[in-house]
Each structure stands twice: as structure tokens, then as C-alpha cells.
CSV table of C-alpha atoms in Angstrom, one decimal:
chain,number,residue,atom,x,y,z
T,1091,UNK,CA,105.8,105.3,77.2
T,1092,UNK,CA,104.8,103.2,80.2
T,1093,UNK,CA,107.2,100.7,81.2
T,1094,UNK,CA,106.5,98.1,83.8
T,1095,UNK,CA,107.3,94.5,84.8
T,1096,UNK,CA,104.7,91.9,85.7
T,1097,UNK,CA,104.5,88.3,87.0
T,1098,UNK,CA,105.6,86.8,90.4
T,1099,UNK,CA,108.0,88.3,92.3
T,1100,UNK,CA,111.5,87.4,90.9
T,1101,UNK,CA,110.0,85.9,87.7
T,1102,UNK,CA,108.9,89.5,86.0
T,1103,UNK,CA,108.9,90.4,82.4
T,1104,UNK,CA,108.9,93.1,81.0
T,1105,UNK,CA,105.9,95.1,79.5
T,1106,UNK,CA,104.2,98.1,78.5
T,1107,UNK,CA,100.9,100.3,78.4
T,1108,UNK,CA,99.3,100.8,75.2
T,1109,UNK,CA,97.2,104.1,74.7
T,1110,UNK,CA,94.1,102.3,75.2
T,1111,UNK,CA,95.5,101.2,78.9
T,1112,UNK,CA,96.4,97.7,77.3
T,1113,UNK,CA,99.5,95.9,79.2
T,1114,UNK,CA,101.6,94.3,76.2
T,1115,UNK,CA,104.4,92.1,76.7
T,1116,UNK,CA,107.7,93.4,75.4
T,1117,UNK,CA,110.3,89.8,76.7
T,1118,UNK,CA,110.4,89.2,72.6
T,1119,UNK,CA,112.3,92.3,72.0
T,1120,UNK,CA,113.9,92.6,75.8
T,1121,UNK,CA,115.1,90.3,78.5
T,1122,UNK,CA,114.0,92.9,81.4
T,1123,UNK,CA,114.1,96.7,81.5
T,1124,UNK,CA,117.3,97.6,83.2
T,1125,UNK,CA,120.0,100.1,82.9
T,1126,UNK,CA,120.6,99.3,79.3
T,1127,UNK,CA,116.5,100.3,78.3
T,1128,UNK,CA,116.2,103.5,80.5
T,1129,UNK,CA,119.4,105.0,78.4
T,1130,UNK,CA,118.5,107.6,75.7
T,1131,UNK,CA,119.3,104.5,73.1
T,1132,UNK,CA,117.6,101.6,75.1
T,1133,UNK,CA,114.2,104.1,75.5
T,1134,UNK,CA,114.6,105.4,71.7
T,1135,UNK,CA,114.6,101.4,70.8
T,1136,UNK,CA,111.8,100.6,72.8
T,1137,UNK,CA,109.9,103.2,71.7
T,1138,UNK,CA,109.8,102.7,67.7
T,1139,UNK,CA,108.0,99.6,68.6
T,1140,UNK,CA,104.3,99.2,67.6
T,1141,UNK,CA,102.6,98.5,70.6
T,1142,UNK,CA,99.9,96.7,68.6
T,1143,UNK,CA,102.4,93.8,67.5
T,1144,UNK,CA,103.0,93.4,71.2
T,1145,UNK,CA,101.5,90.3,72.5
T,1146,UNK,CA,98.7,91.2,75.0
T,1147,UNK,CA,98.5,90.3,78.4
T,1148,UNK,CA,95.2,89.5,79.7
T,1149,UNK,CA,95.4,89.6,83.0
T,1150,UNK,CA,98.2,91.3,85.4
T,1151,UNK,CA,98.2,89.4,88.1
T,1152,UNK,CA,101.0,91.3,89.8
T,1153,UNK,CA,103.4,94.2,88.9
T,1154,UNK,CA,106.5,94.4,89.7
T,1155,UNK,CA,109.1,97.5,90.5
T,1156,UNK,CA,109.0,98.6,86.7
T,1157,UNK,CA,112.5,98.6,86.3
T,1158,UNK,CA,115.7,96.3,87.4
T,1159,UNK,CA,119.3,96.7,88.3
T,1160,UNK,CA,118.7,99.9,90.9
T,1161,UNK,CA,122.2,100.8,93.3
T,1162,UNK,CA,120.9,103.8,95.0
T,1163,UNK,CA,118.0,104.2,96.3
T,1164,UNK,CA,118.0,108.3,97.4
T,1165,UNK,CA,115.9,110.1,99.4
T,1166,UNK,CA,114.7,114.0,100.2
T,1167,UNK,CA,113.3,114.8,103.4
T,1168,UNK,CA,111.2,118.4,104.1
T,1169,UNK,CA,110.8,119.1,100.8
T,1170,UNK,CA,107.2,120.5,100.6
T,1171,UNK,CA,107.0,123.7,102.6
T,1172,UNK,CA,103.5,122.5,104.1
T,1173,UNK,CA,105.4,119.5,105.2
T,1174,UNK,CA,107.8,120.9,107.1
T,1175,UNK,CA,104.9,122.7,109.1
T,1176,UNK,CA,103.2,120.3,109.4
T,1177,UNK,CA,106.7,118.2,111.4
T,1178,UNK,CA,107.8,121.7,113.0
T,1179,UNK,CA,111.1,122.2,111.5
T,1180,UNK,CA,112.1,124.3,110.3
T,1181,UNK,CA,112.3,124.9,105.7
T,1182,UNK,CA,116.0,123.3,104.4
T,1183,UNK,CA,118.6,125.6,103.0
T,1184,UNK,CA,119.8,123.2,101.4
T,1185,UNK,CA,118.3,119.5,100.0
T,1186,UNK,CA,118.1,116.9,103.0
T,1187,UNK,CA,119.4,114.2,101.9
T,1188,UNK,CA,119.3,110.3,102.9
T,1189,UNK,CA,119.3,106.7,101.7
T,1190,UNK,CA,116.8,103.9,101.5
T,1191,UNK,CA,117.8,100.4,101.2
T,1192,UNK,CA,117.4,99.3,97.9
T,1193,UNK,CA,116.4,95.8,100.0
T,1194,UNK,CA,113.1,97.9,100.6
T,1195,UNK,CA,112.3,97.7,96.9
T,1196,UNK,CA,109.2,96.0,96.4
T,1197,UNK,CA,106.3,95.8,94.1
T,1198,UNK,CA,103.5,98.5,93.9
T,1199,UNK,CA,100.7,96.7,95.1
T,1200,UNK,CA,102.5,94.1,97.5
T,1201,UNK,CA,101.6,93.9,101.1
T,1202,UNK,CA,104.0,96.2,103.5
T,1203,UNK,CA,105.1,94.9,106.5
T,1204,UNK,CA,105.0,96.3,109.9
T,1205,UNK,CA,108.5,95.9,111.4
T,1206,UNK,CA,107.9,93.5,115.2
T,1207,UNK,CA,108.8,96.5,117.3
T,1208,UNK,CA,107.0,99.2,115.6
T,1209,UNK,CA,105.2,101.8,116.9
T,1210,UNK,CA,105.0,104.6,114.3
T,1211,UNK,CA,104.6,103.4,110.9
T,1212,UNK,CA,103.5,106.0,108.8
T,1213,UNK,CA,102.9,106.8,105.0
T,1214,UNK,CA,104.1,109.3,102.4
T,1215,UNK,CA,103.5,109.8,98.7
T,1216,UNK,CA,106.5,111.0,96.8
T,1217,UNK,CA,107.3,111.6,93.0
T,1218,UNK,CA,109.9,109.4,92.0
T,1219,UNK,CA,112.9,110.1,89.5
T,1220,UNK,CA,114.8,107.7,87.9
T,1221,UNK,CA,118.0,107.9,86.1
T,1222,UNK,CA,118.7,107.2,82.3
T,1223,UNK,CA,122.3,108.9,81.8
T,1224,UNK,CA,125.0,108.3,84.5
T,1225,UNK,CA,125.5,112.1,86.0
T,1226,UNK,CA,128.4,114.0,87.7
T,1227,UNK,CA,127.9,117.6,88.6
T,1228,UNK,CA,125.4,118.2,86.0
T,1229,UNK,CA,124.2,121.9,85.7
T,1230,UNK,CA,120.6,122.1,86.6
T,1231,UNK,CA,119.8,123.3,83.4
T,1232,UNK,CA,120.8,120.4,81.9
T,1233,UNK,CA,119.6,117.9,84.7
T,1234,UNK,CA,116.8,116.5,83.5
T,1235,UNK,CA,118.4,115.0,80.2
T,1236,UNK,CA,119.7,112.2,82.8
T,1237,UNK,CA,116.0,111.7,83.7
T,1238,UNK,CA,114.6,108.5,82.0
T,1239,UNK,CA,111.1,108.8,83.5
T,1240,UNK,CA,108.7,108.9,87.0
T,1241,UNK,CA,106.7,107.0,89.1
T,1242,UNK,CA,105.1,106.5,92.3
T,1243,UNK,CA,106.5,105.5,95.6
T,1244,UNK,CA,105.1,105.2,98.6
T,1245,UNK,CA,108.1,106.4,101.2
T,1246,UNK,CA,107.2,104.5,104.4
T,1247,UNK,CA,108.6,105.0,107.5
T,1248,UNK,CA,108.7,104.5,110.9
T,1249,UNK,CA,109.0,107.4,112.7
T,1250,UNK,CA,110.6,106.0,116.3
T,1251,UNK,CA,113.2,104.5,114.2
T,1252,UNK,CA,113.6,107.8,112.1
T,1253,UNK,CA,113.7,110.4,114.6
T,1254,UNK,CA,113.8,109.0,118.4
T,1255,UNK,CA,116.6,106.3,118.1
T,1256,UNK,CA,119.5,108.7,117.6
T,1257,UNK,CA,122.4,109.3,114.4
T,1258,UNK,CA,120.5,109.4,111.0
T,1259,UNK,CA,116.7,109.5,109.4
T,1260,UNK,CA,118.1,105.8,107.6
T,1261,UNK,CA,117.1,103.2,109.8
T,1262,UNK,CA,113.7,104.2,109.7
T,1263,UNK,CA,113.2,104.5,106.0
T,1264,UNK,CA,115.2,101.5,104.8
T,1265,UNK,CA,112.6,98.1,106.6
T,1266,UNK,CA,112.0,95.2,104.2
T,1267,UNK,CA,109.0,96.7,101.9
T,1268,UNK,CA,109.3,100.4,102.6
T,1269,UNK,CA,109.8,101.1,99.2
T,1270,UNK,CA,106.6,100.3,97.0
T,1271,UNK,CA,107.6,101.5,93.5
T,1272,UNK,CA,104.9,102.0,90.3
T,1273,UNK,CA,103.0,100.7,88.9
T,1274,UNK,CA,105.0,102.0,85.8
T,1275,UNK,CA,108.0,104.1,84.9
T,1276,UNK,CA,106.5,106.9,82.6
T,1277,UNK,CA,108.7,108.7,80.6
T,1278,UNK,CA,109.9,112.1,80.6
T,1279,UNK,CA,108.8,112.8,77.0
T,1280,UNK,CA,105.0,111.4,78.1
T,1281,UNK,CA,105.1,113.3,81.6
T,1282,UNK,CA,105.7,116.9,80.5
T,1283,UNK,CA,105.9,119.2,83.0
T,1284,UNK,CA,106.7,117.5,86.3
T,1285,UNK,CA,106.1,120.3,88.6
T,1286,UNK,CA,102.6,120.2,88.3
T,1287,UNK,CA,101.1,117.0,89.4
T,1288,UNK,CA,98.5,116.7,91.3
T,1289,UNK,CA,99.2,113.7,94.1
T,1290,UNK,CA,97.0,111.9,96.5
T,1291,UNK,CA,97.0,109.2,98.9
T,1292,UNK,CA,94.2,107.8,101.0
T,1293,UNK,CA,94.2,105.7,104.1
T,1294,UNK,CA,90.7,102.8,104.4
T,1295,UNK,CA,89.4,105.0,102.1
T,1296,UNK,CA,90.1,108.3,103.9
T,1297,UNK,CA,91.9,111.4,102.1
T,1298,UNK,CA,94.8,111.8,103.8
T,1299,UNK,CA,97.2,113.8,101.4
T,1300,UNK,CA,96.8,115.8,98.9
T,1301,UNK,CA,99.5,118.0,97.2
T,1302,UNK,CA,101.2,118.9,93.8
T,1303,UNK,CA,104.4,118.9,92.9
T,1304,UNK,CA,104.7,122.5,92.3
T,1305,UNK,CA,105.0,123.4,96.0
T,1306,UNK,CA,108.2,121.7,96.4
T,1307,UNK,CA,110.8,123.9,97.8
T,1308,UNK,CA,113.7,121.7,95.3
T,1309,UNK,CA,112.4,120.9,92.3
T,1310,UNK,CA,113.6,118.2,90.2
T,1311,UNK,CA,116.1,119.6,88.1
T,1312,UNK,CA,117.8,120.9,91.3
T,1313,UNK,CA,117.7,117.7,92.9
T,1314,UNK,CA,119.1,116.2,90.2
T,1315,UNK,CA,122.0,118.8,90.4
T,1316,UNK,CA,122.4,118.9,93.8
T,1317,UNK,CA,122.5,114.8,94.1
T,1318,UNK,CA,125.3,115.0,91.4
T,1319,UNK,CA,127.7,117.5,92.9
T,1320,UNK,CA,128.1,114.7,96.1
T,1321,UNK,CA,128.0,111.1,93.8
T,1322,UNK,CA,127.3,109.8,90.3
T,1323,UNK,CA,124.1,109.4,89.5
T,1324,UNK,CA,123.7,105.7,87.3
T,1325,UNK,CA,120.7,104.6,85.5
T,1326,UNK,CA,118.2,103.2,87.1
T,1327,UNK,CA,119.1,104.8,90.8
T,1328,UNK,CA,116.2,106.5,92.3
T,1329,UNK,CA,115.3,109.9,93.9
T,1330,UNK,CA,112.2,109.8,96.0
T,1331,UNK,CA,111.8,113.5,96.6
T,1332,UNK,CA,109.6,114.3,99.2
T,1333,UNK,CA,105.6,114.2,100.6
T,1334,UNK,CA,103.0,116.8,100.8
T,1335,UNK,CA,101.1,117.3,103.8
T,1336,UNK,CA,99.4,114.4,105.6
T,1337,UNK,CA,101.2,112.1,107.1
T,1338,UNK,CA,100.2,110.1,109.9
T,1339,UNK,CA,102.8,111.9,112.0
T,1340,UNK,CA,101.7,115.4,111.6
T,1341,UNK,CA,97.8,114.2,112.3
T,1342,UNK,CA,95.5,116.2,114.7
T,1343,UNK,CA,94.5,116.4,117.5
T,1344,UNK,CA,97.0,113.1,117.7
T,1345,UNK,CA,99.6,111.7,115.4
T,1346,UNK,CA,97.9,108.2,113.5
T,1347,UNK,CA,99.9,105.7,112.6
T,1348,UNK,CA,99.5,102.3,110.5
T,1349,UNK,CA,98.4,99.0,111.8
T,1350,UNK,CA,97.5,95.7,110.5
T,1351,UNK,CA,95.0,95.7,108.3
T,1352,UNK,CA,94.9,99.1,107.3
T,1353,UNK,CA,95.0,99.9,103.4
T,1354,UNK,CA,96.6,102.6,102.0
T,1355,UNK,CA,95.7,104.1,98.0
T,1356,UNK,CA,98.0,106.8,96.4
T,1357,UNK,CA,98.2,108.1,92.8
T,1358,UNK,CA,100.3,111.0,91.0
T,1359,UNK,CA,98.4,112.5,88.1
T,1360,UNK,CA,99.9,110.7,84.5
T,1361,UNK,CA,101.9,108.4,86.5
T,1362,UNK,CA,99.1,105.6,87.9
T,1363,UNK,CA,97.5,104.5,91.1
T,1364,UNK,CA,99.4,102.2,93.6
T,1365,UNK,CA,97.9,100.2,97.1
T,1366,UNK,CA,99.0,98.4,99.6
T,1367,UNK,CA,97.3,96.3,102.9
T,1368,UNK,CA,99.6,96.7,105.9
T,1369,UNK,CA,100.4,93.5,107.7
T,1370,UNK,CA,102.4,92.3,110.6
T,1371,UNK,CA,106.2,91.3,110.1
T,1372,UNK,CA,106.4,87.5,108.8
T,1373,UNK,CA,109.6,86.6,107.9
């Protein structure tokens, strides 16, 4: 399935994709996809509904982070080889780990803002992992049966904040609207093997990225492992688990970064297309 939320920001319902690419409206059977709909029941419940008795929505005008009710937002940094080659550090032993705000949550498609004193906003497409079944040290064989599904994020981050501003990578990943999630949550069942997407992202219509998800150093059911052995893992937390070559930081001859105006476009293979115009902070 591919689960979403649509309407204006703090007013979504919740929704589906039919096979022919059709968003349905699913609020007749379900107040909201939360926790409760990304457990093994809640998804098994949603799914033995016929899409066709759905209501359809005829036009979208905005989606929503596909999925309420998140407490963690987590994060893993250096997790493509070409990455960290790209950044000059050297390749993790272990996962690195940190945390984004879950304030940063934000629509797919909604505009990002450009914190007042930034200098080095930058970009990132990541596979994101979301939790159905609440996990504590789960063997990686068995890690992704607390997997309800993937999408897209778009990890931004300002760099200065990240790395020249001292203690840890979190105050540069965190700003209001860092965190563009969807457009939908697809699940596991429907995404198959998850360490071979193909993933893209393009900056005013440039290719700037392009990767798959089977160069990561940790792959999915490791992360999910790992992430257990150090907290519980609840439904609907997040794992954003790292970017493939590209960024604006590793650019040559010069590191780019993101300014207002600029659009950015990135997509992982089964799991949709996502954009968003950068502007300058407003609020």
C-alpha cells in the first residue's frame, strides 16, 4: 500500500494510492494514520480494503507527512562509502548516529526555510524507515518485521551549524522544515527489496545526486538492530539513513549551497517524487 495524508497543514486526512496512481480518501474507515495503522493489525486492516469503494480525491492540493504521532526522529550520518569521500572522513565502524527535531517535520512538497544566519544550507536524499512494531534489541535478522514501510526525506542541513559551531551534528539538522517527509509511506510488503533503490535528487533542474541504496555501508536491518540495542524503537519513529554522493558540501571546484529561490526535486525508485523551493526564514 501507499499511505499518505492530504489537506492543509494541521487539517490532513488520511488517504491512499490506488494502482492506477488514484489518491482515495480512507477518513470513513480511519481518523488519521498513526501508530495504531502502521502496526502489523492497523496495516492488515487497511489493507483488506477495496480501494475502489474509496471515495476519490480529485485534486491533492497538498500532502502531508504520511503518517502522525512520530517521537523520534533518528538519523545516520556517513553511511554511503562515496559519501564519506566525498566529506573526507573517514568510513564509520560503527553507525553514526544523531537526532532531528521532530519540530522539523514537515510536508513533502512545502517550502523550506533558510534559517536568518545561514550560510551553508545544503541538501541530502535519504531512505526513510519507519517503525510498525515497538523494538528492543531486536536481532538483525528479525529487524525488519518492526518495519511498517519507506519513504522519502529530504535530510537538510546546514553545514556551519553541523560541523563548525562545536559539540554535536544536531543543531544543524533539526531547523524548522529540515525534515520534508513523502509523499507516501509505502509498505514493506510493496517495496521488496530495499537495498536496491535507485535515488536521485536535482537542484533547478540540475542532477545533483544519484545513488542506490545498495552502497550503504549499514543496511537497514542493521540499522534497525543497532538503533534498538541503545532505545526502543516505537511505531511511527523515523530512521533517515544516510545520502549518496552530491551534496552541496562536497561540490567541486567549490562547495554550493542553497539560497532563496532555489528548487530542489528528489525521488527513490517505488517510493515517489518530492520538491521543495527554498525561501528565506519568515516566522
Amino acid at each position: 500500500m501507499k499511505l499518505l495524508r492530504y489537506g492543509p497543514r494541521g487539517q490532513e486526512k488520511p488517504g491512499l494510492v490506488d494502482v492506477h496512481g488514484v489518491v482515495r480518501d480512507l477518513s470513513g474507515h480511519v481518523a488519521d494514520i498513526g501508530p495504531a495503522e502502521l502496526s502489523p493489525e492497523g496495516l492488515a486492516r487497511l489493507s483488506a480494503i477495496d480501494p475502489a469503494s474509496l471515495p476519490p480525491v480529485h485534486e491533492v492540493v497538498r500532502y502531508g507527512v504520511p503518517f502522525a504521532g512520530s517521537r523520534k526522529f533518528i538519523a545516520i550520518g556517513l553511511n554511503y562509502a562515496d559519501h564519506a569521500a566525498e566529506s573526507n572522513l573517514p568510513l564509520p565502524t560503527e553507525p553514526v548516529v544523531f537526532m532531528k527535531a521532530i519540530t522539523c517535520l514537515q510536508g513533502p512538497n512545502d517550502d523550506v526555510m533558510i534559517p536568518r544566519s545561514s550560510k551553508k544550507t545544503d541538501w541530502e536524499v535519504e531512505l526513510g524507515v519507519v517503525i510498525g512494531t515497538r523494538a528492543r534489541y531486536v536481532e538483525e535478522a528479525q529487524a525488519l518485521d518492526n518495519v511498517a514501510g519507506y519513504c522519502v526525506i529530504d535530510d537538510v542541513s546546514e553545514r556551519e551549524y553541523q560541523i563548525e559551531r562545536g559539540g554535536t551534528w544536531d543543531k544543524g539538522k533539526g531547523c524548522d522544515t529540515f525534515g520534508p517527509v513523502g509523499p507516501w509511506l509505502v509498505t514493506r510488503d510493496e517495496v521488496g527489496d530495499v537495498q536496491n533503490l535507485d535515488m536521485w535528487l536535482e537542484l533547478n533542474g540540475r542532477r545533483m545526486q544519484t545513488g542506490n541504496t545498495a552502497t550503504m555501508i549499514f543496511g537497514v536491518a542493521k540499522l534497525v538492530s543497532y538503533l534498538s540495542e541503545f532505545m526502543t524503537l516505537e511505531p511511527g519513529d523515523i530512521i533517515t539513513t544516510g545520502t549518496p554522493p552530491g551534496v552541496g558540501m562536497g561540490h567541486k571546484p567549490e562547495p554550493l549551497y542553497l539560497k532563496p529561490g532555489d528548487r530542489v526535486r528528489l525521488g527513490i525508485e517505488k517510493l515517489g517524487e518530492q520538491g521543495q523551493t527554498f525561501v528565506e526564514w519568515s516566522r
